[in-house]
XYZ file of N, CA and C in Angstrom:
402
model
N 10.057 21.811 -18.569
C 9.458 22.119 -17.752
C 8.034 20.998 -16.884
N 8.030 20.085 -17.556
C 7.341 18.719 -17.072
C 8.493 18.284 -15.715
N 8.895 17.646 -15.413
C 9.534 17.609 -13.784
C 9.264 18.400 -13.106
N 9.379 20.277 -13.558
C 9.189 20.811 -12.290
C 7.592 21.045 -11.955
N 6.579 20.567 -12.679
C 5.043 20.582 -12.959
C 5.011 18.999 -12.012
N 5.828 18.446 -12.188
C 5.219 16.780 -11.737
C 5.729 17.031 -10.023
N 7.059 17.640 -10.041
C 7.653 17.684 -8.617
C 6.550 18.278 -7.945
N 6.141 19.695 -8.438
C 5.130 20.622 -7.734
C 3.580 19.683 -7.365
N 3.187 19.246 -8.350
C 2.227 18.316 -7.907
C 2.146 17.627 -6.676
N 3.379 16.672 -7.198
C 3.845 15.996 -5.745
C 3.837 16.312 -4.581
N 4.021 17.764 -4.358
C 4.642 18.349 -3.074
C 3.329 18.545 -2.687
N 2.697 19.590 -3.691
C 1.201 19.472 -3.472
C 0.607 18.366 -2.593
N 0.567 17.808 -3.300
C -0.290 16.329 -2.735
C -0.156 15.829 -1.465
N 0.976 15.974 -1.701
C 1.652 15.577 -0.061
C 1.829 16.382 1.161
N 1.598 17.744 0.598
C 1.569 18.673 1.581
C 0.233 18.389 2.120
N -0.956 18.803 1.011
C -2.494 18.783 1.031
C -2.929 17.507 2.082
N -2.524 15.859 1.523
C -2.468 14.991 2.763
C -1.805 15.138 4.230
N -1.111 16.105 4.417
C -0.460 16.161 5.723
C -1.234 17.306 7.050
N -1.793 17.897 5.751
C -2.557 19.621 6.716
C -3.909 18.961 6.371
N -4.484 18.530 5.206
C -5.364 18.724 4.960
C -5.892 19.839 4.347
N -5.377 20.919 4.087
C -5.048 22.394 3.731
C -5.415 22.317 2.057
N -6.253 22.842 1.691
C -6.797 22.757 0.434
C -5.490 23.905 -0.507
N -5.364 25.039 0.034
C -3.916 25.621 -0.362
C -2.744 24.926 -0.967
N -2.708 23.916 -0.141
C -1.572 23.349 -1.420
C -1.537 22.685 -2.326
N -2.800 22.264 -2.687
C -3.278 21.627 -3.598
C -3.500 22.584 -4.839
N -2.877 23.761 -4.945
C -3.106 25.069 -5.503
C -1.488 25.182 -6.273
N -0.358 24.772 -5.005
C 0.869 24.899 -5.441
C 1.002 24.500 -7.279
N 0.972 23.836 -8.173
C 1.047 23.397 -9.264
C 0.898 24.693 -10.159
N -0.303 25.327 -9.654
C -0.281 26.602 -10.390
C 0.743 27.627 -10.376
N 1.476 27.331 -9.635
C 2.730 28.404 -9.170
C 3.492 27.875 -10.697
N 3.726 27.070 -11.036
C 4.730 27.127 -11.719
C 4.240 27.719 -13.711
N 2.921 27.828 -13.640
C 2.443 28.151 -14.760
C 3.055 29.520 -15.524
N 3.819 30.763 -14.157
C 3.691 31.653 -14.853
C 5.257 31.094 -15.350
N 5.890 30.749 -14.361
C 7.602 30.625 -14.826
C 7.321 29.582 -16.435
N 6.277 28.781 -16.781
C 6.432 28.228 -17.951
C 5.919 29.696 -19.322
N 5.373 30.239 -19.428
C 4.694 31.432 -19.728
C 5.683 32.215 -20.135
N 6.547 32.065 -19.121
C 8.311 33.327 -19.204
C 9.288 32.876 -20.158
N 9.218 31.463 -19.538
C 9.827 31.011 -20.486
C 9.835 30.331 -22.177
N 8.653 30.546 -22.806
C 7.945 30.199 -23.471
C 8.147 31.627 -24.565
N 7.449 32.652 -24.009
C 7.311 34.020 -24.358
C 8.945 34.613 -25.005
N 10.177 34.252 -23.872
C 11.008 34.562 -23.978
C 12.366 33.281 -24.959
N 11.759 32.676 -25.551
C 12.690 31.566 -26.050
C 12.431 31.510 -27.659
N 12.928 31.652 -28.347
C 12.658 32.245 -29.594
C 11.874 30.565 -30.675
N 11.484 30.304 -31.100
C 11.302 29.181 -31.754
C 12.093 28.416 -32.620
N 13.089 29.296 -32.856
C 13.856 28.139 -33.694
C 15.340 27.926 -32.620
N 15.182 28.368 -30.931
C 15.718 27.527 -30.213
C 17.205 28.931 -29.850
N 18.109 28.562 -29.346
C 18.835 29.224 -28.797
C 19.975 28.517 -28.467
N 21.053 29.672 -29.151
C 22.762 28.565 -29.073
C 23.231 29.032 -27.712
N 23.678 27.674 -27.153
C 24.350 27.775 -26.479
C 25.824 26.844 -26.285
N 26.403 27.741 -25.394
C 27.989 27.471 -25.865
C 28.190 26.396 -24.634
N 28.900 25.596 -24.894
C 29.168 24.027 -24.333
C 30.105 24.846 -22.508
N 30.241 23.722 -21.650
C 31.236 24.269 -20.826
C 32.515 24.255 -20.568
N 32.801 23.501 -21.635
C 34.297 23.752 -22.209
C 34.823 25.321 -22.918
N 33.883 25.269 -23.457
C 34.205 27.420 -24.201
C 33.629 27.920 -23.160
N 33.343 28.177 -22.104
C 33.106 29.222 -21.070
C 35.267 29.138 -20.713
N 35.296 30.483 -20.470
C 36.641 30.407 -20.284
C 36.259 30.748 -18.527
N 36.873 30.053 -17.293
C 36.891 29.619 -16.571
C 36.029 29.121 -15.442
N 35.137 28.322 -16.115
C 33.956 27.923 -15.716
C 34.343 26.091 -15.368
N 34.973 25.558 -15.837
C 35.426 24.481 -15.482
C 36.365 24.466 -14.162
N 37.514 25.339 -13.900
C 38.179 25.775 -12.748
C 37.042 25.816 -11.960
N 35.976 27.228 -11.876
C 35.320 26.984 -10.982
C 34.388 25.979 -10.333
N 34.281 25.068 -11.263
C 33.531 23.515 -11.011
C 34.274 23.171 -10.236
N 35.151 22.721 -10.669
C 36.518 21.854 -9.373
C 36.590 22.479 -8.148
N 37.053 24.463 -8.282
C 36.908 24.715 -6.809
C 35.146 24.606 -6.315
N 33.857 24.120 -6.771
C 33.202 24.596 -6.093
C 32.806 22.710 -5.465
N 33.647 21.864 -6.389
C 33.500 20.593 -6.040
C 34.463 20.374 -4.986
N 35.603 20.988 -4.907
C 36.232 20.675 -3.225
C 35.976 21.341 -2.000
N 35.214 22.493 -2.270
C 34.332 23.171 -1.684
C 33.382 22.236 -0.813
N 32.639 21.705 -1.621
C 31.959 20.620 -0.902
C 32.107 19.068 -0.232
N 33.451 19.004 -1.233
C 34.034 17.674 0.025
C 34.528 18.345 1.015
N 35.534 19.399 1.597
C 35.899 20.050 2.393
C 34.501 20.176 3.267
N 33.162 20.750 2.836
C 32.449 21.064 4.003
C 31.890 19.500 4.460
N 31.761 18.576 3.457
C 31.516 16.988 3.845
C 32.126 16.711 5.292
N 33.037 16.483 4.777
C 34.715 16.168 5.608
C 34.684 16.883 6.842
N 34.299 18.401 7.144
C 34.291 18.987 8.240
C 33.107 18.891 9.249
N 31.956 18.766 8.394
C 30.737 18.065 9.030
C 31.440 16.899 9.425
N 31.860 16.142 8.764
C 31.988 14.727 9.856
C 32.794 14.595 10.519
N 34.087 15.900 10.830
C 35.085 15.903 11.743
C 33.944 16.310 12.421
N 33.514 17.370 13.109
C 32.530 17.848 13.683
C 31.950 16.963 14.700
N 30.953 16.039 13.721
C 30.304 15.084 14.391
C 31.381 14.076 14.952
N 31.756 13.757 14.461
C 32.260 12.113 14.772
C 33.796 12.512 16.005
N 34.546 13.664 15.445
C 35.610 13.801 16.729
C 35.540 15.039 17.793
N 34.479 16.119 17.211
C 34.200 16.879 18.173
C 33.140 16.535 19.105
N 32.157 15.432 18.196
C 30.906 15.203 19.081
C 29.869 16.317 19.164
N 29.746 17.149 18.218
C 28.820 18.072 17.796
C 28.124 17.118 17.595
N 26.403 17.227 17.738
C 25.471 16.790 17.441
C 24.800 17.623 15.958
N 24.892 16.692 14.753
C 23.981 17.774 13.792
C 23.474 18.876 13.961
N 22.223 18.493 14.472
C 20.967 19.556 14.729
C 21.112 20.249 15.978
N 22.365 20.319 16.324
C 22.523 21.026 17.864
C 22.753 22.440 17.374
N 22.481 23.837 18.089
C 23.090 24.979 17.542
C 24.304 24.656 17.620
N 24.909 26.192 16.550
C 25.959 26.068 16.291
C 26.435 26.878 17.719
N 28.056 26.416 17.507
C 29.307 27.364 18.218
C 30.156 28.200 18.009
N 30.543 28.908 18.249
C 31.323 30.112 17.993
C 32.812 29.529 17.292
N 32.977 28.331 17.602
C 34.364 28.100 17.407
C 33.699 27.198 15.345
N 33.003 26.590 15.652
C 31.796 26.745 14.106
C 32.593 27.873 13.267
N 32.284 29.245 13.440
C 32.864 30.256 12.568
C 33.897 29.638 11.912
N 35.242 29.167 12.441
C 36.370 29.185 12.037
C 36.674 27.551 11.456
N 35.811 26.493 12.028
C 36.075 25.605 11.450
C 35.325 25.245 10.165
N 34.018 25.727 9.998
C 33.770 26.173 8.563
C 34.143 27.185 7.727
N 34.777 27.913 7.884
C 35.569 29.147 7.274
C 36.222 28.577 5.888
N 37.376 27.685 5.657
C 37.911 27.285 4.934
C 36.861 26.706 3.262
N 35.995 25.436 3.405
C 35.008 26.153 1.936
C 34.922 27.176 1.478
N 34.580 28.106 2.162
C 33.899 29.584 1.911
C 35.222 29.587 1.192
N 36.389 29.520 1.583
C 37.273 30.676 1.306
C 37.989 29.856 0.021
N 37.888 28.429 0.181
C 38.193 27.648 -1.324
C 36.694 28.607 -2.215
N 35.877 28.363 -2.525
C 34.533 28.679 -3.353
C 34.932 30.187 -3.663
N 35.549 30.859 -3.060
C 35.677 32.269 -3.224
C 37.343 32.257 -4.289
N 37.931 31.606 -3.906
C 39.280 31.505 -4.375
C 39.057 31.153 -5.840
N 38.008 30.555 -5.848
C 37.957 29.555 -7.225
C 37.296 30.707 -7.950
N 36.014 30.981 -7.483
C 35.230 32.614 -8.460
C 36.357 33.396 -8.918
N 37.130 33.962 -7.731
C 38.135 34.972 -7.901
C 39.360 34.486 -9.054
N 39.560 33.148 -9.331
C 40.178 32.949 -10.615
C 39.616 32.591 -11.931
N 38.338 32.006 -11.682
C 37.456 32.176 -12.729
C 37.131 33.087 -13.428
N 36.852 34.161 -12.644
C 37.107 35.218 -12.824
C 38.378 36.130 -13.676
N 39.560 35.750 -12.997
C 40.881 36.326 -13.812
C 41.263 35.850 -15.272
N 40.370 34.124 -15.494
C 40.787 33.281 -16.517
C 39.706 34.499 -17.383
N 38.759 34.725 -17.227
C 37.910 35.349 -17.854
C 37.787 36.323 -18.591
N 38.517 37.120 -17.577
C 39.329 38.565 -17.770
C 40.440 38.651 -18.661
N 41.070 37.683 -18.674
C 42.604 37.193 -19.724
C 41.856 36.576 -20.991
N 40.760 35.842 -20.869
C 40.329 35.568 -22.268
C 39.710 36.606 -23.451
N 39.229 37.754 -22.506
C 38.733 38.890 -22.921
C 39.639 39.477 -23.566
N 40.740 39.950 -22.945
C 41.565 40.592 -23.405
C 42.841 40.469 -24.631
N 42.763 38.162 -24.946
C 43.534 38.034 -25.605
C 43.322 37.941 -26.579
N 43.688 38.287 -28.178
C 43.399 37.918 -29.374
C 42.515 36.919 -29.409
N 41.858 37.014 -30.880
C 40.544 35.801 -30.663
C 40.569 34.972 -31.542
N 40.481 33.876 -31.084
C 41.118 32.321 -31.210
C 39.783 32.293 -32.113
N 39.748 30.864 -32.825
C 38.343 30.666 -33.370
C 37.974 29.879 -32.677
N 36.200 29.602 -32.780
C 35.575 28.702 -31.678
C 35.291 27.680 -32.419
N 35.251 26.506 -31.226
C 35.360 25.264 -31.309
C 33.640 24.796 -31.722
N 33.345 25.856 -30.756
C 31.763 25.467 -31.549
C 31.252 25.366 -32.411
N 31.694 25.964 -33.935
C 31.403 25.859 -34.593
C 31.231 24.339 -35.628
N 32.529 23.337 -34.344
C 32.626 22.145 -35.410
C 31.444 20.993 -34.833
N 30.874 21.602 -33.235
C 30.004 20.871 -32.552
C 28.916 20.330 -33.058
N 28.358 19.364 -32.625
C 26.698 18.721 -32.825
C 25.430 19.830 -32.442
């Protein structure tokens, strides 16, 4: 929570300096309820957290999300440099088709990860590798 609090302090200082309004200096106070909620919900002994590899479908989902981000960056570059559409200009109707593939990739990844997770739940239990990890 310290990085979040320090980030809120930095944002509050910058916004106060830009606008001169004192209400922005109070932004860090908004972090305190989140800290209190997490502090109350976390046991003193900590919580057991599974690794990303032990979560069925998570690695596949991350690969699809990465592919979606790369394809979106490529399509932005294509739109700006090939089609000549400025980045901050309003969208045109052709953008609906141009920017659809990253969303299709992401939804496909979510569907596939869900199928992997469901298949893992229906298969017989296998020994956890988490017991041997530090």
